[in-house]
Amino acid sequence: MARQSLQPSPEPADYPFTHRLRTRFAETDAMGIIHHAAYLPYLEEARVEYLRAIGHPYDSVRAGDAATGGDGDGGRDFAVLEVSVQYRRPLHFDEEVDVALLIGAVTGTTFQIAYLLSVGGTPRATAVTVHGCVDGRGRPTRLPAWVRDLGST
Amino acid sequence: MARQSLQPSPEPADYPFTHRLRTRFAETDAMGIIHHAAYLPYLEEARVEYLRAIGHPYDSVRAGDAATGGDGDGGRDFAVLEVSVQYRRPLHFDEEVDVALLIGAVTGTTFQIAYLLSVGGTPRATAVTVHGCVDGRGRPTRLPAWVRDLGST
Amino acid sequence: MARQSLQPSPEPADYPFTHRLRTRFAETDAMGIIHHAAYLPYLEEARVEYLRAIGHPYDSVRAGDAATGGDGDGGRDFAVLEVSVQYRRPLHFDEEVDVALLIGAVTGTTFQIAYLLSVGGTPRATAVTVHGCVDGRGRPTRLPAWVRDLGST
Amino acid sequence: MARQSLQPSPEPADYPFTHRLRTRFAETDAMGIIHHAAYLPYLEEARVEYLRAIGHPYDSVRAGDAATGGDGDGGRDFAVLEVSVQYRRPLHFDEEVDVALLIGAVTGTTFQIAYLLSVGGTPRATAVTVHGCVDGRGRPTRLPAWVRDLGST
């Protein structure tokens, strides 16, 4: 995967934001653990909570609300261009998972997010997603200024 | 992701096995495309069909049927240790997707699979999964001989 | 559930259309069976195949293609108003499921579908869905004529 | 559906327990709303939180912890025998949903739960699930005494 450049740290303290969620029984599989595909919605839920926390709720981004980052010219989606997950130890039903995340590698058109999933301080998985910005018709477009600014933090 | 070493080719002809599936409406999202998390079950479905095609149905592997690869000492699961997906162009509802796959990088305890998802010959995504072998209690164990043999092909 | 009136038969021979699908490992849960929520996409997949079989592919219905049933005035969705499932015996990983269906109780604005899920002729579940027609903005609208005609069959 | 007898009230005040959750983007579909199949995990998540609230966490029930209801003779699962959902108004991405529930119709071997899903006090859906008790091998068995006692409340 050529574009992906972030290396997720296994240390919770290295991440500026953490979202806690609880695994669902519907997400278990016949191995008695959380199915590996269920982790992607966990990452997404944490992204959505992060955007809310920094004042840019994702539904406003999608609606093109100028006040929250549409640059005044319509809605935006942060399409997922790449994802990778490294499963270290299984997650089980009813566990409370801390999904920590960090934005990095911001360019004019893409950004990356590194994730650490842990339970009670013990790492369970790390992940990276790479995102591009698309307009309401699904065409690639420049990132809103507030996203580009996250890169200089 | 340290372990992952395969580079999936964008050429369908480079893969020895292909499974065709059709996207479901339940797998779409509000962007009007197939949600990125839905690709992981597509990869899994193709793996399962590949194992069946080479005479090792996955439910027999899991049940520890000696004839199909349990080495006579109990059931096995091929746990997912890593996954990465590169989304090139979106999939849409009701499209027929060819999921081509190739096994490689087989060691005594892990193997990797490269995937190409295409529609009508046009690449939509590539992916890699890394697998380890676990016994019925979830403990890591050596790969069955028939899997190790796939590495010398 | 007031509107639902169909009583699904446990006899495969009572249904005019059957779609076969295979359960996925991702759809299992920690009880070692197919999770009950996974049945709803099975019903949906069978509906989509039925619409294709009678010459009205659902993506054309949604796109408002006049030739396939939009009555020439825009796209339609068959929103799910109600669903009920009666689970008789569990489904397991890798089973081939025959999803039989029958349309009934067609009115000017709603229709119902009865389903029988069976494996090797043995019933596993029955279900009923109730559908209404909505236009591209999600507003209730009359059913296309070809759907109303199904009610007189 | 013969067994189902509860009629879910559209009044939040009629329910003794409510669990709030937030819809996920992964649960939306191409109609721009939450896919109807996603409601079943919502009901399940609310059940799990209710069991925790009354002192019988579902993972302990499953593990057969005598202190939390296994009657001292092994783990139990509350298998879903029937489910029905009546969709009144759509749910959208990022909405906070109050899932209220009420246990009723408790017999020696089954119980039912009625649900009301609402957002900001406005009903969006009602539902009923019917459950039976199974032991670790999936065989039907009597309900734990504490569940039967819920019926006399």
Coordinates of C-alpha atoms in Angstrom, one line a residue:
Chain A
M1 CA 0.0 0.0 0.0
A2 CA 2.0 2.9 -1.4
R3 CA 0.4 5.9 0.2
Q4 CA 0.1 4.8 3.8
S5 CA 2.9 6.3 5.8
L6 CA 1.7 6.5 9.5
Q7 CA 3.1 4.0 12.0
P8 CA 0.5 3.7 14.8
S9 CA 2.1 3.8 18.3
P10 CA 1.1 1.1 20.8
E11 CA 1.1 3.8 23.6
P12 CA -2.3 5.3 24.4
A13 CA -0.5 8.4 25.7
D14 CA 0.7 9.2 22.1
Y15 CA -2.8 9.9 20.9
P16 CA -4.7 13.3 21.5
F17 CA -8.2 11.8 21.3
T18 CA -9.9 8.7 22.6
H19 CA -13.4 7.4 22.1
R20 CA -14.8 4.5 24.2
L21 CA -17.3 2.1 22.8
R22 CA -18.6 -1.3 23.8
T23 CA -18.5 -4.4 21.5
R24 CA -21.9 -5.9 20.5
F25 CA -22.9 -9.5 20.5
A26 CA -24.0 -9.1 16.8
E27 CA -20.3 -8.4 16.1
T28 CA -19.0 -11.7 17.5
D29 CA -18.4 -14.7 15.2
A30 CA -18.2 -18.5 15.6
M31 CA -14.7 -18.3 16.9
G32 CA -16.2 -16.6 20.0
I33 CA -14.4 -13.3 19.3
I34 CA -15.3 -10.0 17.6
H35 CA -15.2 -10.6 13.8
H36 CA -12.3 -8.8 12.2
A37 CA -14.6 -6.8 9.8
A38 CA -16.4 -5.2 12.8
Y39 CA -13.3 -3.1 13.6
L40 CA -13.8 -0.9 10.6
P41 CA -17.0 0.6 11.9
Y42 CA -15.3 1.1 15.3
L43 CA -12.6 3.2 13.5
E44 CA -15.3 5.1 11.7
E45 CA -17.3 5.8 14.9
A46 CA -14.2 7.1 16.5
R47 CA -13.5 9.4 13.5
V48 CA -17.1 10.8 13.7
E49 CA -16.7 11.5 17.5
Y50 CA -13.3 13.2 16.9
L51 CA -14.8 15.5 14.2
R52 CA -17.6 16.4 16.6
A53 CA -15.1 17.1 19.4
I54 CA -13.2 19.6 17.2
G55 CA -16.3 21.4 16.1
H56 CA -16.9 19.8 12.7
P57 CA -19.7 17.2 13.1
Y58 CA -19.6 14.9 10.1
D59 CA -23.2 15.3 9.2
S60 CA -22.6 19.1 8.9
V61 CA -19.5 18.4 6.7
R62 CA -21.7 16.1 4.5
A63 CA -24.5 18.7 4.4
G64 CA -22.1 21.4 3.3
D65 CA -22.8 23.7 6.2
A66 CA -20.4 26.6 5.6
A67 CA -19.9 27.2 9.3
T68 CA -18.5 23.8 9.8
G69 CA -16.2 23.4 6.9
G70 CA -17.8 23.1 3.5
D71 CA -15.9 26.2 2.3
G72 CA -19.3 27.5 1.3
D73 CA -19.6 25.5 -1.9
G74 CA -21.4 22.3 -1.0
G75 CA -21.1 19.1 1.0
R76 CA -18.1 16.9 1.4
D77 CA -17.4 13.3 2.2
F78 CA -14.1 12.0 3.5
A79 CA -13.9 8.8 1.3
V80 CA -11.8 6.0 2.6
L81 CA -9.0 5.4 0.1
E82 CA -7.1 2.8 2.2
V83 CA -7.4 0.9 5.4
S84 CA -5.1 -1.4 7.2
V85 CA -5.6 -3.2 10.6
Q86 CA -3.1 -5.2 12.6
Y87 CA -4.9 -7.5 15.0
R88 CA -2.8 -8.1 18.1
R89 CA -5.1 -9.8 20.6
P90 CA -8.8 -10.6 20.1
L91 CA -11.7 -8.4 21.3
H92 CA -14.6 -10.2 23.0
F93 CA -18.3 -9.6 23.5
D94 CA -19.2 -6.8 25.9
E95 CA -15.7 -5.4 26.2
E96 CA -15.2 -1.6 26.5
V97 CA -12.7 -0.6 23.8
D98 CA -10.8 2.7 23.8
V99 CA -10.2 3.8 20.2
A100 CA -7.5 6.4 20.2
L101 CA -6.6 8.3 17.1
L102 CA -4.2 10.8 15.6
I103 CA -4.4 12.7 12.3
G104 CA -1.2 13.0 10.3
A105 CA 0.3 13.1 6.8
V106 CA -2.1 15.8 5.6
T107 CA -1.7 17.0 2.0
G108 CA -3.9 19.2 -0.1
T109 CA -6.2 16.3 -1.0
T110 CA -5.6 13.5 1.5
F111 CA -5.0 12.8 5.2
Q112 CA -4.3 9.8 7.3
I113 CA -5.4 8.6 10.7
A114 CA -3.6 6.3 13.0
Y115 CA -5.6 4.3 15.6
L116 CA -4.9 2.3 18.7
L117 CA -7.6 0.0 20.1
S118 CA -7.0 -1.0 23.7
V119 CA -9.0 -2.5 26.6
G120 CA -8.0 -1.5 30.1
G121 CA -4.7 -0.1 28.7
T122 CA -3.8 -3.3 26.8
P123 CA -3.4 -2.9 23.0
R124 CA -5.6 -5.1 21.0
A125 CA -5.2 -3.7 17.5
T126 CA -3.6 -0.8 15.6
A127 CA -4.9 0.6 12.3
V128 CA -4.4 3.3 9.7
T129 CA -7.0 4.9 7.3
V130 CA -6.2 7.1 4.4
H131 CA -8.9 9.6 3.3
G132 CA -9.6 11.7 0.3
C133 CA -12.2 14.5 0.0
V134 CA -15.1 14.1 -2.5
D135 CA -17.9 16.5 -3.3
G136 CA -21.6 15.7 -3.4
R137 CA -21.2 13.9 -6.8
G138 CA -18.3 11.8 -5.5
R139 CA -15.6 13.7 -7.4
P140 CA -12.2 14.3 -5.7
T141 CA -11.8 17.8 -4.4
R142 CA -9.5 19.7 -2.1
L143 CA -9.7 19.3 1.6
P144 CA -11.5 22.0 3.6
A145 CA -9.0 24.5 5.1
W146 CA -9.7 23.3 8.6
V147 CA -8.5 19.8 7.7
R148 CA -5.4 21.1 6.1
D149 CA -4.7 23.1 9.3
L150 CA -4.8 19.9 11.3
G151 CA -1.7 18.9 9.5
S152 CA 0.3 21.8 10.9
T153 CA -0.5 21.0 14.5
Chain B
M1 CA 2.3 -3.2 9.0
A2 CA 5.5 -5.2 9.4
R3 CA 4.6 -8.7 8.3
Q4 CA 2.6 -7.9 5.2
S5 CA 4.8 -8.5 2.1
L6 CA 2.6 -9.3 -0.9
Q7 CA 1.9 -6.7 -3.5
P8 CA -1.4 -7.4 -5.2
S9 CA -1.3 -7.2 -9.0
P10 CA -4.0 -5.2 -10.8
E11 CA -4.1 -7.8 -13.5
P12 CA -6.8 -10.5 -13.2
A13 CA -4.6 -12.9 -15.2
D14 CA -2.1 -13.0 -12.4
Y15 CA -4.4 -14.8 -10.0
P16 CA -5.1 -18.6 -10.1
F17 CA -8.6 -18.4 -8.6
T18 CA -11.6 -16.1 -8.9
H19 CA -14.9 -16.0 -7.1
R20 CA -17.8 -13.9 -8.3
L21 CA -20.3 -12.4 -5.9
R22 CA -23.0 -9.7 -6.2
T23 CA -23.1 -6.6 -3.9
R24 CA -26.1 -6.3 -1.6
F25 CA -28.3 -3.2 -1.0
A26 CA -27.7 -3.7 2.7
E27 CA -24.0 -3.1 2.0
T28 CA -24.5 0.4 0.5
D29 CA -24.1 3.6 2.5
A30 CA -25.4 7.1 2.4
M31 CA -22.7 8.0 -0.2
G32 CA -24.6 5.7 -2.5
I33 CA -21.7 3.2 -2.8
I34 CA -20.7 0.0 -1.1
H35 CA -19.5 0.8 2.4
H36 CA -15.7 0.2 2.8
A37 CA -16.2 -2.3 5.7
A38 CA -18.3 -4.6 3.5
Y39 CA -15.2 -5.5 1.4
L40 CA -13.8 -7.7 4.3
P41 CA -16.6 -10.2 4.2
Y42 CA -16.1 -10.3 0.4
L43 CA -12.5 -11.3 0.9
E44 CA -13.6 -13.9 3.4
E45 CA -16.2 -15.3 1.1
A46 CA -13.6 -15.7 -1.7
R47 CA -11.2 -17.4 0.8
V48 CA -13.9 -19.9 1.8
E49 CA -14.7 -20.7 -1.9
Y50 CA -11.0 -21.1 -2.7
L51 CA -10.6 -23.6 0.2
R52 CA -13.6 -25.5 -1.0
A53 CA -12.2 -25.5 -4.6
I54 CA -8.8 -27.1 -3.4
G55 CA -10.6 -29.8 -1.4
H56 CA -10.3 -28.2 2.1
P57 CA -13.8 -26.8 2.9
Y58 CA -13.4 -24.4 5.8
D59 CA -16.1 -25.9 7.9
S60 CA -14.1 -29.2 7.8
V61 CA -10.9 -27.4 8.7
R62 CA -12.8 -25.9 11.7
A63 CA -14.3 -29.2 12.7
G64 CA -10.8 -30.9 12.6
D65 CA -11.8 -33.5 10.0
A66 CA -8.5 -35.3 9.5
A67 CA -9.3 -36.0 5.9
T68 CA -9.4 -32.3 5.1
G69 CA -6.4 -31.0 6.9
G70 CA -6.7 -31.0 10.7
D71 CA -3.6 -33.3 10.9
G72 CA -5.8 -35.5 13.0
D73 CA -5.4 -33.5 16.1
G74 CA -8.4 -31.2 16.3
G75 CA -10.0 -28.2 14.6
R76 CA -8.2 -25.2 13.2
D77 CA -9.1 -21.6 12.4
F78 CA -7.2 -19.3 10.1
A79 CA -7.3 -16.2 12.3
V80 CA -6.9 -12.9 10.5
L81 CA -3.7 -11.2 11.8
E82 CA -3.7 -8.3 9.4
V83 CA -5.8 -6.9 6.6
S84 CA -5.2 -4.0 4.3
V85 CA -7.4 -2.7 1.5
Q86 CA -6.7 -0.1 -1.2
Y87 CA -9.9 1.3 -2.6
R88 CA -9.4 2.4 -6.2
R89 CA -12.9 3.0 -7.6
P90 CA -16.2 2.5 -5.7
L91 CA -18.4 -0.5 -5.9
H92 CA -22.2 0.0 -6.4
F93 CA -25.3 -1.8 -5.5
D94 CA -26.0 -4.9 -7.6
E95 CA -22.7 -5.0 -9.3
E96 CA -21.1 -8.4 -10.0
V97 CA -17.6 -8.4 -8.4
D98 CA -14.8 -10.8 -9.4
V99 CA -12.7 -11.4 -6.3
A100 CA -9.4 -13.0 -7.5
L101 CA -6.9 -14.3 -5.0
L102 CA -3.4 -15.7 -4.7
I103 CA -1.7 -17.4 -1.7
G104 CA 1.9 -16.4 -0.9
A105 CA 4.5 -15.8 1.8
V106 CA 3.7 -19.1 3.5
T107 CA 5.8 -19.8 6.6
G108 CA 5.4 -22.5 9.3
T109 CA 2.8 -20.5 11.1
T110 CA 1.4 -17.8 8.8
F111 CA 0.4 -17.2 5.2
Q112 CA -0.8 -14.3 3.2
I113 CA -3.4 -13.8 0.5
A114 CA -3.4 -11.1 -2.2
Y115 CA -6.8 -10.1 -3.7
L116 CA -8.0 -8.1 -6.7
L117 CA -11.6 -7.0 -6.8
S118 CA -12.8 -6.1 -10.3
V119 CA -16.0 -5.5 -12.2
G120 CA -16.1 -6.4 -15.9
G121 CA -12.3 -6.5 -15.9
T122 CA -11.8 -3.1 -14.3
P123 CA -10.0 -3.0 -11.0
R124 CA -12.0 -1.6 -8.1
A125 CA -9.8 -2.6 -5.1
T126 CA -6.8 -4.6 -4.1
A127 CA -6.2 -6.2 -0.7
V128 CA -3.9 -8.4 1.4
T129 CA -4.8 -10.5 4.4
V130 CA -2.2 -12.2 6.7
H131 CA -3.4 -15.3 8.5
G132 CA -2.2 -17.4 11.4
C133 CA -3.4 -20.9 12.5
V134 CA -5.1 -21.3 15.9
D135 CA -6.5 -24.5 17.5
G136 CA -9.9 -24.9 19.0
R137 CA -8.9 -22.9 22.1
G138 CA -7.6 -20.0 20.1
R139 CA -3.9 -20.8 20.7
P140 CA -1.5 -20.3 17.8
T141 CA -0.3 -23.6 16.2
R142 CA 1.5 -24.8 13.1
L143 CA -0.2 -24.6 9.8
P144 CA -1.6 -27.9 8.4
A145 CA 0.9 -29.5 6.0
W146 CA -1.4 -28.9 3.0
V147 CA -1.3 -25.1 3.6
R148 CA 2.5 -25.2 3.9
D149 CA 2.6 -27.1 0.6
L150 CA 0.6 -24.3 -1.1
G151 CA 3.7 -22.1 -0.5
S152 CA 5.9 -24.2 -2.7
T153 CA 3.6 -24.0 -5.6
Chain C
M1 CA -48.2 -5.4 13.9
A2 CA -51.5 -4.3 12.4
R3 CA -50.8 -4.3 8.7
Q4 CA -49.1 -7.6 8.3
S5 CA -51.6 -10.2 7.0
L6 CA -49.7 -12.9 5.1
Q7 CA -49.1 -16.3 6.8
P8 CA -45.9 -17.9 5.3
S9 CA -46.4 -21.5 4.4
P10 CA -43.7 -24.0 5.5
E11 CA -44.0 -25.8 2.1
P12 CA -41.4 -24.8 -0.5
A13 CA -43.9 -25.9 -3.2
D14 CA -46.2 -23.0 -2.2
Y15 CA -43.8 -20.4 -3.4
P16 CA -43.3 -19.3 -7.1
F17 CA -39.7 -18.1 -6.8
T18 CA -36.6 -19.4 -4.9
H19 CA -33.2 -17.8 -4.6
R20 CA -30.3 -19.9 -3.2
L21 CA -27.5 -18.2 -1.2
R22 CA -24.7 -19.4 1.0
T23 CA -24.2 -18.2 4.6
R24 CA -21.0 -16.3 5.4
F25 CA -18.6 -16.8 8.3
A26 CA -18.9 -13.1 9.0
E27 CA -22.6 -13.7 9.7
T28 CA -22.0 -16.2 12.5
D29 CA -22.0 -15.2 16.1
A30 CA -20.5 -16.5 19.4
M31 CA -23.4 -19.1 19.7
G32 CA -21.9 -20.7 16.7
I33 CA -24.9 -20.0 14.5
I34 CA -25.9 -17.4 12.0
H35 CA -26.9 -14.2 13.9
H36 CA -30.6 -13.4 13.7
A37 CA -30.0 -10.0 12.2
A38 CA -28.2 -11.5 9.1
Y39 CA -31.5 -13.0 7.9
L40 CA -32.8 -9.5 6.9
P41 CA -30.2 -9.0 4.2
Y42 CA -31.0 -12.6 3.0
L43 CA -34.6 -11.6 2.5
E44 CA -33.5 -8.4 0.7
E45 CA -31.1 -10.4 -1.6
A46 CA -34.0 -12.7 -2.5
R47 CA -36.3 -9.7 -3.3
V48 CA -33.7 -8.2 -5.5
E49 CA -33.2 -11.4 -7.4
Y50 CA -37.0 -11.8 -7.8
L51 CA -37.4 -8.3 -9.2
R52 CA -34.6 -9.1 -11.7
A53 CA -36.3 -12.4 -12.7
I54 CA -39.6 -10.7 -13.5
G55 CA -37.9 -8.0 -15.6
H56 CA -37.7 -5.1 -13.1
P57 CA -34.2 -5.0 -11.7
Y58 CA -34.2 -3.0 -8.5
D59 CA -31.4 -0.6 -9.6
S60 CA -33.5 0.4 -12.6
V61 CA -36.5 0.9 -10.3
R62 CA -34.4 3.1 -8.1
A63 CA -33.0 5.0 -11.2
G64 CA -36.5 5.6 -12.5
D65 CA -35.9 4.0 -15.8
A66 CA -39.4 4.2 -17.4
A67 CA -39.0 1.0 -19.3
T68 CA -38.7 -0.9 -16.0
G69 CA -41.4 0.6 -14.0
G70 CA -40.9 4.2 -12.9
D71 CA -44.1 5.2 -14.6
G72 CA -41.8 7.7 -16.3
D73 CA -41.8 10.2 -13.5
G74 CA -38.7 9.4 -11.4
G75 CA -37.0 6.8 -9.3
R76 CA -38.8 4.6 -6.7
D77 CA -37.7 2.8 -3.6
F78 CA -39.6 0.0 -1.9
A79 CA -39.2 1.1 1.7
V80 CA -39.5 -1.6 4.3
L81 CA -42.5 -0.7 6.6
E82 CA -42.5 -3.8 8.7
V83 CA -40.6 -7.0 9.0
S84 CA -41.1 -10.1 11.1
V85 CA -39.1 -13.3 11.2
Q86 CA -39.9 -16.6 13.0
Y87 CA -36.7 -18.6 13.6
R88 CA -37.5 -22.3 13.6
R89 CA -34.1 -24.0 13.5
P90 CA -30.6 -22.3 13.4
L91 CA -28.6 -21.7 10.2
H92 CA -24.9 -22.5 10.3
F93 CA -21.8 -21.3 8.5
D94 CA -21.5 -22.4 4.9
E95 CA -25.0 -23.8 4.5
E96 CA -26.8 -23.3 1.3
V97 CA -30.1 -21.6 2.0
D98 CA -33.1 -21.6 -0.3
V99 CA -35.1 -18.4 0.2
A100 CA -38.5 -18.8 -1.4
L101 CA -40.9 -15.9 -1.6
L102 CA -44.4 -15.0 -2.6
I103 CA -46.0 -11.5 -3.1
G104 CA -49.4 -10.8 -1.7
A105 CA -51.8 -8.3 -0.1
V106 CA -51.1 -5.7 -2.8
T107 CA -52.9 -2.4 -2.3
G108 CA -52.5 0.9 -4.1
T109 CA -49.6 1.9 -1.9
T110 CA -48.3 -1.2 -0.1
F111 CA -47.5 -4.9 -0.8
Q112 CA -46.3 -7.8 1.4
I113 CA -43.9 -10.6 0.8
A114 CA -43.9 -14.0 2.5
Y115 CA -40.7 -16.0 2.8
L116 CA -39.6 -19.5 3.6
L117 CA -35.9 -20.2 4.3
S118 CA -35.0 -23.8 4.1
V119 CA -31.9 -26.0 3.8
G120 CA -32.2 -29.2 1.9
G121 CA -36.0 -29.0 2.0
T122 CA -36.1 -28.5 5.8
P123 CA -37.6 -25.2 7.0
R124 CA -35.3 -23.0 9.1
A125 CA -37.3 -19.7 9.2
T126 CA -40.3 -17.9 7.8
A127 CA -40.7 -14.2 7.4
V128 CA -42.9 -11.4 6.1
T129 CA -42.0 -8.0 4.9
V130 CA -44.4 -5.1 4.2
H131 CA -43.3 -2.5 1.7
G132 CA -44.4 1.0 0.7
C133 CA -43.3 3.0 -2.3
V134 CA -41.4 6.2 -1.9
D135 CA -40.1 8.6 -4.5
G136 CA -36.5 10.0 -4.8
R137 CA -37.1 12.4 -1.9
G138 CA -38.5 9.6 0.4
R139 CA -42.1 10.7 0.1
P140 CA -44.8 8.0 -0.1
T141 CA -46.2 7.5 -3.5
R142 CA -48.4 5.0 -5.4
L143 CA -46.9 1.7 -6.5
P144 CA -45.9 1.3 -10.1
A145 CA -48.6 -0.4 -12.2
W146 CA -46.5 -3.5 -12.7
V147 CA -46.4 -4.0 -8.9
R148 CA -50.2 -3.5 -8.6
D149 CA -50.6 -6.1 -11.4
L150 CA -48.7 -8.6 -9.3
G151 CA -51.5 -8.5 -6.8
S152 CA -54.1 -9.8 -9.3
T153 CA -52.0 -12.9 -10.2
Chain D
M1 CA -46.4 -15.1 14.1
A2 CA -48.4 -17.1 16.6
R3 CA -46.4 -16.7 19.8
Q4 CA -45.9 -12.9 19.7
S5 CA -48.5 -11.3 22.0
L6 CA -47.0 -8.0 23.2
Q7 CA -48.2 -4.7 21.7
P8 CA -45.5 -2.1 22.0
S9 CA -46.7 1.3 23.3
P10 CA -45.7 4.5 21.4
E11 CA -45.3 6.3 24.7
P12 CA -41.8 6.4 26.2
A13 CA -43.3 6.7 29.7
D14 CA -44.8 3.2 29.4
Y15 CA -41.3 1.6 29.5
P16 CA -39.2 1.0 32.7
F17 CA -35.8 1.1 31.0
T18 CA -34.2 3.1 28.2
H19 CA -30.8 2.8 26.5
R20 CA -29.4 5.6 24.3
L21 CA -27.2 4.9 21.4
R22 CA -26.0 6.8 18.3
T23 CA -26.5 5.5 14.8
R24 CA -23.3 4.8 12.7
F25 CA -22.5 5.9 9.2
A26 CA -21.8 2.2 8.4
E27 CA -25.4 1.5 9.2
T28 CA -26.8 3.9 6.5
D29 CA -27.8 2.7 3.1
A30 CA -28.1 4.3 -0.4
M31 CA -31.6 5.7 0.5
G32 CA -29.7 7.9 2.9
I33 CA -31.3 6.4 6.0
I34 CA -30.4 3.7 8.5
H35 CA -30.8 0.3 6.8
H36 CA -33.7 -1.6 8.3
A37 CA -31.5 -4.6 9.3
A38 CA -29.4 -2.4 11.6
Y39 CA -32.3 -2.0 14.0
L40 CA -31.9 -5.6 15.2
P41 CA -28.5 -5.0 16.7
Y42 CA -29.9 -1.9 18.3
L43 CA -32.6 -4.0 20.1
E44 CA -29.9 -6.5 21.1
E45 CA -27.6 -3.7 22.5
A46 CA -30.5 -2.4 24.6
R47 CA -31.3 -5.9 25.9
V48 CA -27.7 -6.4 27.0
E49 CA -27.7 -3.0 28.8
Y50 CA -31.0 -3.9 30.5
L51 CA -29.6 -7.2 31.8
R52 CA -26.5 -5.4 33.1
A53 CA -28.8 -2.8 34.8
I54 CA -30.7 -5.5 36.7
G55 CA -27.6 -7.3 37.8
H56 CA -27.4 -10.1 35.3
P57 CA -24.7 -9.1 32.7
Y58 CA -25.2 -11.2 29.6
D59 CA -21.6 -12.4 29.4
S60 CA -22.1 -13.9 32.9
V61 CA -25.3 -15.5 31.9
R62 CA -23.5 -17.0 28.9
A63 CA -20.6 -18.2 31.1
G64 CA -22.9 -19.8 33.5
D65 CA -21.8 -17.8 36.5
A66 CA -24.1 -19.2 39.2
A67 CA -24.2 -15.8 41.0
T68 CA -25.8 -14.2 38.0
G69 CA -28.4 -16.7 37.0
G70 CA -27.1 -19.9 35.6
D71 CA -28.9 -21.8 38.3
G72 CA -25.5 -23.4 38.9
D73 CA -25.6 -25.8 36.1
G74 CA -23.9 -24.1 33.1
G75 CA -24.2 -21.3 30.7
R76 CA -27.3 -20.0 29.0
D77 CA -28.2 -18.1 25.9
F78 CA -31.4 -16.3 25.3
A79 CA -31.9 -17.4 21.7
V80 CA -34.1 -15.1 19.5
L81 CA -37.2 -17.1 18.4
E82 CA -39.1 -14.3 16.7
V83 CA -38.6 -10.7 15.9
S84 CA -40.8 -8.1 14.4
V85 CA -40.2 -4.4 13.7
Q86 CA -42.6 -1.7 12.6
Y87 CA -40.8 1.2 11.0
R88 CA -42.7 4.4 11.5
R89 CA -40.2 7.1 10.5
P90 CA -36.6 6.7 9.2
L91 CA -33.5 7.0 11.4
H92 CA -30.6 9.0 10.0
F93 CA -26.9 9.0 10.4
D94 CA -25.6 10.4 13.8
E95 CA -29.0 10.5 15.5
E96 CA -29.2 9.7 19.2
V97 CA -31.8 6.9 19.5
D98 CA -33.6 6.1 22.8
V99 CA -34.3 2.4 22.8
A100 CA -37.0 1.8 25.5
L101 CA -37.9 -1.8 26.5
L102 CA -40.3 -3.8 28.6
I103 CA -40.3 -7.5 29.4
G104 CA -43.6 -9.4 29.3
A105 CA -45.4 -12.6 28.5
V106 CA -42.9 -14.7 30.6
T107 CA -43.6 -18.4 30.6
G108 CA -41.4 -21.3 31.9
T109 CA -39.4 -21.4 28.7
T110 CA -39.9 -18.1 26.8
F111 CA -40.3 -14.4 27.4
Q112 CA -41.0 -11.4 25.2
I113 CA -39.6 -7.9 25.0
A114 CA -41.4 -4.9 23.6
Y115 CA -39.4 -1.9 22.3
L116 CA -39.9 1.7 21.4
L117 CA -37.2 3.5 19.4
S118 CA -37.5 7.3 19.5
V119 CA -35.4 10.4 18.8
G120 CA -36.1 13.5 20.9
G121 CA -39.4 11.9 22.1
T122 CA -40.7 11.2 18.6
P123 CA -41.4 7.5 17.9
R124 CA -39.4 6.1 15.0
A125 CA -40.0 2.3 15.3
T126 CA -41.6 -0.3 17.6
A127 CA -40.5 -3.9 17.9
V128 CA -41.0 -7.2 19.7
T129 CA -38.6 -10.0 20.3
V130 CA -39.5 -13.5 21.6
H131 CA -36.7 -15.4 23.4
G132 CA -36.2 -19.0 24.5
C133 CA -33.5 -20.3 26.8
V134 CA -30.8 -22.7 25.5
D135 CA -27.9 -24.4 27.2
G136 CA -24.3 -24.5 26.1
R137 CA -25.1 -27.1 23.5
G138 CA -28.0 -25.1 22.0
R139 CA -30.7 -27.3 23.6
P140 CA -33.9 -25.6 24.8
T141 CA -34.0 -25.5 28.6
R142 CA -36.0 -23.7 31.4
L143 CA -35.5 -20.0 32.0
P144 CA -33.4 -19.1 35.1
A145 CA -35.6 -18.3 38.1
W146 CA -34.7 -14.6 38.0
V147 CA -36.1 -14.3 34.5
R148 CA -39.3 -16.1 35.5
D149 CA -39.6 -13.7 38.4
L150 CA -39.5 -10.7 36.0
G151 CA -42.8 -11.9 34.7
S152 CA -44.6 -11.4 38.0
T153 CA -43.5 -7.8 38.3

